[in-house]
Amino acid sequence: MFQLERAFHLSFEERPGYLYAHVAAEKITPGDALEYWREIGQKCSATHSDRLLLVRDVPYMMKDVDLRTTTSGYLKMVKSTKVAVVNPHRSIREDMKFALMIAMNGGGNFNIFDTEEEAERWLEE
């Protein structure tokens, strides 16, 4: 069977008190973003995780219009999950803050951090 290569790599690890996810890609499309969020939502549901630490190792942000559309889509996928996003790419920090604002305005419980340690502390609150 023929399988297309994915534009991103997604891995998971169950940690005490939360689910850890790591997504890596050079560039991301709206379809890619919705796909990895769908997988994250399924994994949160399967592991009964209501807290998520996501390391978003993607040095690229979508256009604002695409960001709005995908954000409303992934909010449905992670529902009431408390989500800490670690952004290791300083060059997109302001864009990530804009994405956070969209998520928060949509009712999401999200926050963005520079380090995993900061994200873990916030998840424990």
mmCIF file with all atom_site columns, C-alpha atoms in Angstrom:
data_model
loop_
_atom_site.group_PDB
_atom_site.id
_atom_site.type_symbol
_atom_site.label_atom_id
_atom_site.label_alt_id
_atom_site.label_comp_id
_atom_site.label_asym_id
_atom_site.label_entity_id
_atom_site.label_seq_id
_atom_site.pdbx_PDB_ins_code
_atom_site.Cartn_x
_atom_site.Cartn_y
_atom_site.Cartn_z
_atom_site.occupancy
_atom_site.B_iso_or_equiv
_atom_site.pdbx_formal_charge
_atom_site.auth_seq_id
_atom_site.auth_comp_id
_atom_site.auth_asym_id
_atom_site.auth_atom_id
_atom_site.pdbx_PDB_model_num
ATOM 1   C CA . MET A 1 1   ? 0.000   0.000  0.000  1.00 0.00 ? 1   MET A CA 1
ATOM 2   C CA . PHE A 1 2   ? 1.281   3.458  -0.930 1.00 0.00 ? 2   PHE A CA 1
ATOM 3   C CA . GLN A 1 3   ? 1.656   5.915  1.967  1.00 0.00 ? 3   GLN A CA 1
ATOM 4   C CA . LEU A 1 4   ? 2.503   9.584  1.612  1.00 0.00 ? 4   LEU A CA 1
ATOM 5   C CA . GLU A 1 5   ? 5.348   10.908 3.712  1.00 0.00 ? 5   GLU A CA 1
ATOM 6   C CA . ARG A 1 6   ? 4.108   13.297 6.371  1.00 0.00 ? 6   ARG A CA 1
ATOM 7   C CA . ALA A 1 7   ? 5.427   16.839 6.552  1.00 0.00 ? 7   ALA A CA 1
ATOM 8   C CA . PHE A 1 8   ? 5.857   16.564 10.327 1.00 0.00 ? 8   PHE A CA 1
ATOM 9   C CA . HIS A 1 9   ? 7.088   14.131 12.955 1.00 0.00 ? 9   HIS A CA 1
ATOM 10  C CA . LEU A 1 10  ? 4.929   13.687 16.057 1.00 0.00 ? 10  LEU A CA 1
ATOM 11  C CA . SER A 1 11  ? 5.856   11.688 19.146 1.00 0.00 ? 11  SER A CA 1
ATOM 12  C CA . PHE A 1 12  ? 4.260   11.184 22.557 1.00 0.00 ? 12  PHE A CA 1
ATOM 13  C CA . GLU A 1 13  ? 5.330   10.276 26.066 1.00 0.00 ? 13  GLU A CA 1
ATOM 14  C CA . GLU A 1 14  ? 3.064   9.762  29.045 1.00 0.00 ? 14  GLU A CA 1
ATOM 15  C CA . ARG A 1 15  ? 4.547   11.613 32.006 1.00 0.00 ? 15  ARG A CA 1
ATOM 16  C CA . PRO A 1 16  ? 3.262   11.869 35.577 1.00 0.00 ? 16  PRO A CA 1
ATOM 17  C CA . GLY A 1 17  ? 0.372   14.328 35.509 1.00 0.00 ? 17  GLY A CA 1
ATOM 18  C CA . TYR A 1 18  ? 0.401   15.168 31.805 1.00 0.00 ? 18  TYR A CA 1
ATOM 19  C CA . LEU A 1 19  ? 0.900   14.009 28.246 1.00 0.00 ? 19  LEU A CA 1
ATOM 20  C CA . TYR A 1 20  ? 4.080   15.168 26.501 1.00 0.00 ? 20  TYR A CA 1
ATOM 21  C CA . ALA A 1 21  ? 4.024   15.665 22.733 1.00 0.00 ? 21  ALA A CA 1
ATOM 22  C CA . HIS A 1 22  ? 6.740   16.813 20.384 1.00 0.00 ? 22  HIS A CA 1
ATOM 23  C CA . VAL A 1 23  ? 6.031   17.955 16.845 1.00 0.00 ? 23  VAL A CA 1
ATOM 24  C CA . ALA A 1 24  ? 8.821   18.828 14.427 1.00 0.00 ? 24  ALA A CA 1
ATOM 25  C CA . ALA A 1 25  ? 8.683   20.154 10.872 1.00 0.00 ? 25  ALA A CA 1
ATOM 26  C CA . GLU A 1 26  ? 10.449  22.659 8.655  1.00 0.00 ? 26  GLU A CA 1
ATOM 27  C CA . LYS A 1 27  ? 7.193   24.176 7.470  1.00 0.00 ? 27  LYS A CA 1
ATOM 28  C CA . ILE A 1 28  ? 3.549   23.484 8.245  1.00 0.00 ? 28  ILE A CA 1
ATOM 29  C CA . THR A 1 29  ? 0.341   23.834 6.240  1.00 0.00 ? 29  THR A CA 1
ATOM 30  C CA . PRO A 1 30  ? -3.135  24.294 7.721  1.00 0.00 ? 30  PRO A CA 1
ATOM 31  C CA . GLY A 1 31  ? -3.875  20.665 6.832  1.00 0.00 ? 31  GLY A CA 1
ATOM 32  C CA . ASP A 1 32  ? -0.711  19.465 8.572  1.00 0.00 ? 32  ASP A CA 1
ATOM 33  C CA . ALA A 1 33  ? -1.533  21.474 11.692 1.00 0.00 ? 33  ALA A CA 1
ATOM 34  C CA . LEU A 1 34  ? -5.055  20.101 11.875 1.00 0.00 ? 34  LEU A CA 1
ATOM 35  C CA . GLU A 1 35  ? -3.721  16.584 11.361 1.00 0.00 ? 35  GLU A CA 1
ATOM 36  C CA . TYR A 1 36  ? -1.213  16.732 14.207 1.00 0.00 ? 36  TYR A CA 1
ATOM 37  C CA . TRP A 1 37  ? -3.798  18.382 16.493 1.00 0.00 ? 37  TRP A CA 1
ATOM 38  C CA . ARG A 1 38  ? -6.279  15.635 15.588 1.00 0.00 ? 38  ARG A CA 1
ATOM 39  C CA . GLU A 1 39  ? -3.697  13.027 16.608 1.00 0.00 ? 39  GLU A CA 1
ATOM 40  C CA . ILE A 1 40  ? -2.934  14.937 19.816 1.00 0.00 ? 40  ILE A CA 1
ATOM 41  C CA . GLY A 1 41  ? -6.642  15.116 20.661 1.00 0.00 ? 41  GLY A CA 1
ATOM 42  C CA . GLN A 1 42  ? -7.022  11.391 20.079 1.00 0.00 ? 42  GLN A CA 1
ATOM 43  C CA . LYS A 1 43  ? -3.997  10.622 22.256 1.00 0.00 ? 43  LYS A CA 1
ATOM 44  C CA . CYS A 1 44  ? -5.273  12.898 25.052 1.00 0.00 ? 44  CYS A CA 1
ATOM 45  C CA . SER A 1 45  ? -8.588  11.089 24.918 1.00 0.00 ? 45  SER A CA 1
ATOM 46  C CA . ALA A 1 46  ? -7.021  7.620  24.807 1.00 0.00 ? 46  ALA A CA 1
ATOM 47  C CA . THR A 1 47  ? -4.748  8.363  27.780 1.00 0.00 ? 47  THR A CA 1
ATOM 48  C CA . HIS A 1 48  ? -7.386  10.357 29.693 1.00 0.00 ? 48  HIS A CA 1
ATOM 49  C CA . SER A 1 49  ? -4.986  13.301 29.789 1.00 0.00 ? 49  SER A CA 1
ATOM 50  C CA . ASP A 1 50  ? -6.401  16.720 30.618 1.00 0.00 ? 50  ASP A CA 1
ATOM 51  C CA . ARG A 1 51  ? -2.969  18.368 30.610 1.00 0.00 ? 51  ARG A CA 1
ATOM 52  C CA . LEU A 1 52  ? -0.648  18.557 27.622 1.00 0.00 ? 52  LEU A CA 1
ATOM 53  C CA . LEU A 1 53  ? 2.886   19.837 27.169 1.00 0.00 ? 53  LEU A CA 1
ATOM 54  C CA . LEU A 1 54  ? 3.551   20.328 23.454 1.00 0.00 ? 54  LEU A CA 1
ATOM 55  C CA . VAL A 1 55  ? 7.010   21.174 22.174 1.00 0.00 ? 55  VAL A CA 1
ATOM 56  C CA . ARG A 1 56  ? 6.303   22.859 18.837 1.00 0.00 ? 56  ARG A CA 1
ATOM 57  C CA . ASP A 1 57  ? 9.606   22.577 16.988 1.00 0.00 ? 57  ASP A CA 1
ATOM 58  C CA . VAL A 1 58  ? 8.364   24.312 13.842 1.00 0.00 ? 58  VAL A CA 1
ATOM 59  C CA . PRO A 1 59  ? 10.229  27.512 12.911 1.00 0.00 ? 59  PRO A CA 1
ATOM 60  C CA . TYR A 1 60  ? 7.347   28.684 10.735 1.00 0.00 ? 60  TYR A CA 1
ATOM 61  C CA . MET A 1 61  ? 3.941   30.252 11.340 1.00 0.00 ? 61  MET A CA 1
ATOM 62  C CA . MET A 1 62  ? 0.998   30.226 8.991  1.00 0.00 ? 62  MET A CA 1
ATOM 63  C CA . LYS A 1 63  ? -0.674  33.361 7.675  1.00 0.00 ? 63  LYS A CA 1
ATOM 64  C CA . ASP A 1 64  ? -3.129  34.999 10.071 1.00 0.00 ? 64  ASP A CA 1
ATOM 65  C CA . VAL A 1 65  ? -6.210  33.837 8.160  1.00 0.00 ? 65  VAL A CA 1
ATOM 66  C CA . ASP A 1 66  ? -4.992  30.214 8.211  1.00 0.00 ? 66  ASP A CA 1
ATOM 67  C CA . LEU A 1 67  ? -4.017  30.540 11.853 1.00 0.00 ? 67  LEU A CA 1
ATOM 68  C CA . ARG A 1 68  ? -7.541  31.625 12.806 1.00 0.00 ? 68  ARG A CA 1
ATOM 69  C CA . THR A 1 69  ? -9.103  28.712 10.929 1.00 0.00 ? 69  THR A CA 1
ATOM 70  C CA . THR A 1 70  ? -6.786  26.049 12.307 1.00 0.00 ? 70  THR A CA 1
ATOM 71  C CA . THR A 1 71  ? -7.014  27.413 15.852 1.00 0.00 ? 71  THR A CA 1
ATOM 72  C CA . SER A 1 72  ? -10.789 27.077 15.909 1.00 0.00 ? 72  SER A CA 1
ATOM 73  C CA . GLY A 1 73  ? -10.358 23.553 14.544 1.00 0.00 ? 73  GLY A CA 1
ATOM 74  C CA . TYR A 1 74  ? -7.846  22.363 17.095 1.00 0.00 ? 74  TYR A CA 1
ATOM 75  C CA . LEU A 1 75  ? -9.711  23.930 20.000 1.00 0.00 ? 75  LEU A CA 1
ATOM 76  C CA . LYS A 1 76  ? -12.466 21.412 19.268 1.00 0.00 ? 76  LYS A CA 1
ATOM 77  C CA . MET A 1 77  ? -9.927  18.585 19.273 1.00 0.00 ? 77  MET A CA 1
ATOM 78  C CA . VAL A 1 78  ? -8.365  19.300 22.664 1.00 0.00 ? 78  VAL A CA 1
ATOM 79  C CA . LYS A 1 79  ? -11.582 20.569 24.267 1.00 0.00 ? 79  LYS A CA 1
ATOM 80  C CA . SER A 1 80  ? -10.953 21.346 27.944 1.00 0.00 ? 80  SER A CA 1
ATOM 81  C CA . THR A 1 81  ? -7.302  20.235 27.988 1.00 0.00 ? 81  THR A CA 1
ATOM 82  C CA . LYS A 1 82  ? -4.825  22.571 29.683 1.00 0.00 ? 82  LYS A CA 1
ATOM 83  C CA . VAL A 1 83  ? -2.160  23.067 26.990 1.00 0.00 ? 83  VAL A CA 1
ATOM 84  C CA . ALA A 1 84  ? 1.367   24.369 27.563 1.00 0.00 ? 84  ALA A CA 1
ATOM 85  C CA . VAL A 1 85  ? 3.168   25.035 24.279 1.00 0.00 ? 85  VAL A CA 1
ATOM 86  C CA . VAL A 1 86  ? 6.953   25.304 24.270 1.00 0.00 ? 86  VAL A CA 1
ATOM 87  C CA . ASN A 1 87  ? 8.277   27.407 21.404 1.00 0.00 ? 87  ASN A CA 1
ATOM 88  C CA . PRO A 1 88  ? 12.044  27.005 20.913 1.00 0.00 ? 88  PRO A CA 1
ATOM 89  C CA . HIS A 1 89  ? 12.088  29.501 18.008 1.00 0.00 ? 89  HIS A CA 1
ATOM 90  C CA . ARG A 1 90  ? 12.531  33.109 19.100 1.00 0.00 ? 90  ARG A CA 1
ATOM 91  C CA . SER A 1 91  ? 11.998  34.371 15.542 1.00 0.00 ? 91  SER A CA 1
ATOM 92  C CA . ILE A 1 92  ? 8.277   33.508 15.716 1.00 0.00 ? 92  ILE A CA 1
ATOM 93  C CA . ARG A 1 93  ? 7.646   34.535 19.334 1.00 0.00 ? 93  ARG A CA 1
ATOM 94  C CA . GLU A 1 94  ? 5.266   37.395 18.455 1.00 0.00 ? 94  GLU A CA 1
ATOM 95  C CA . ASP A 1 95  ? 3.344   35.204 16.015 1.00 0.00 ? 95  ASP A CA 1
ATOM 96  C CA . MET A 1 96  ? 3.005   32.568 18.729 1.00 0.00 ? 96  MET A CA 1
ATOM 97  C CA . LYS A 1 97  ? 1.600   35.195 21.091 1.00 0.00 ? 97  LYS A CA 1
ATOM 98  C CA . PHE A 1 98  ? -0.990  36.057 18.438 1.00 0.00 ? 98  PHE A CA 1
ATOM 99  C CA . ALA A 1 99  ? -1.911  32.363 18.158 1.00 0.00 ? 99  ALA A CA 1
ATOM 100 C CA . LEU A 1 100 ? -2.246  32.222 21.958 1.00 0.00 ? 100 LEU A CA 1
ATOM 101 C CA . MET A 1 101 ? -4.612  35.199 21.890 1.00 0.00 ? 101 MET A CA 1
ATOM 102 C CA . ILE A 1 102 ? -6.791  33.461 19.285 1.00 0.00 ? 102 ILE A CA 1
ATOM 103 C CA . ALA A 1 103 ? -6.872  30.266 21.361 1.00 0.00 ? 103 ALA A CA 1
ATOM 104 C CA . MET A 1 104 ? -7.706  32.089 24.579 1.00 0.00 ? 104 MET A CA 1
ATOM 105 C CA . ASN A 1 105 ? -10.445 34.120 22.877 1.00 0.00 ? 105 ASN A CA 1
ATOM 106 C CA . GLY A 1 106 ? -11.878 30.832 21.618 1.00 0.00 ? 106 GLY A CA 1
ATOM 107 C CA . GLY A 1 107 ? -12.126 29.470 25.149 1.00 0.00 ? 107 GLY A CA 1
ATOM 108 C CA . GLY A 1 108 ? -8.910  27.461 25.173 1.00 0.00 ? 108 GLY A CA 1
ATOM 109 C CA . ASN A 1 109 ? -6.712  27.024 28.232 1.00 0.00 ? 109 ASN A CA 1
ATOM 110 C CA . PHE A 1 110 ? -3.345  27.601 26.518 1.00 0.00 ? 110 PHE A CA 1
ATOM 111 C CA . ASN A 1 111 ? -0.071  29.260 27.405 1.00 0.00 ? 111 ASN A CA 1
ATOM 112 C CA . ILE A 1 112 ? 3.254   29.601 25.583 1.00 0.00 ? 112 ILE A CA 1
ATOM 113 C CA . PHE A 1 113 ? 6.675   29.117 27.140 1.00 0.00 ? 113 PHE A CA 1
ATOM 114 C CA . ASP A 1 114 ? 10.334  29.269 26.191 1.00 0.00 ? 114 ASP A CA 1
ATOM 115 C CA . THR A 1 115 ? 11.318  26.204 28.249 1.00 0.00 ? 115 THR A CA 1
ATOM 116 C CA . GLU A 1 116 ? 9.832   22.879 29.254 1.00 0.00 ? 116 GLU A CA 1
ATOM 117 C CA . GLU A 1 117 ? 10.520  23.662 32.919 1.00 0.00 ? 117 GLU A CA 1
ATOM 118 C CA . GLU A 1 118 ? 8.324   26.784 32.794 1.00 0.00 ? 118 GLU A CA 1
ATOM 119 C CA . ALA A 1 119 ? 5.610   24.842 30.981 1.00 0.00 ? 119 ALA A CA 1
ATOM 120 C CA . GLU A 1 120 ? 5.675   22.025 33.564 1.00 0.00 ? 120 GLU A CA 1
ATOM 121 C CA . ARG A 1 121 ? 5.319   24.501 36.433 1.00 0.00 ? 121 ARG A CA 1
ATOM 122 C CA . TRP A 1 122 ? 2.289   26.096 34.779 1.00 0.00 ? 122 TRP A CA 1
ATOM 123 C CA . LEU A 1 123 ? 0.672   22.702 34.149 1.00 0.00 ? 123 LEU A CA 1
ATOM 124 C CA . GLU A 1 124 ? 1.074   21.839 37.834 1.00 0.00 ? 124 GLU A CA 1
ATOM 125 C CA . GLU A 1 125 ? -0.781  24.998 38.988 1.00 0.00 ? 125 GLU A CA 1
#
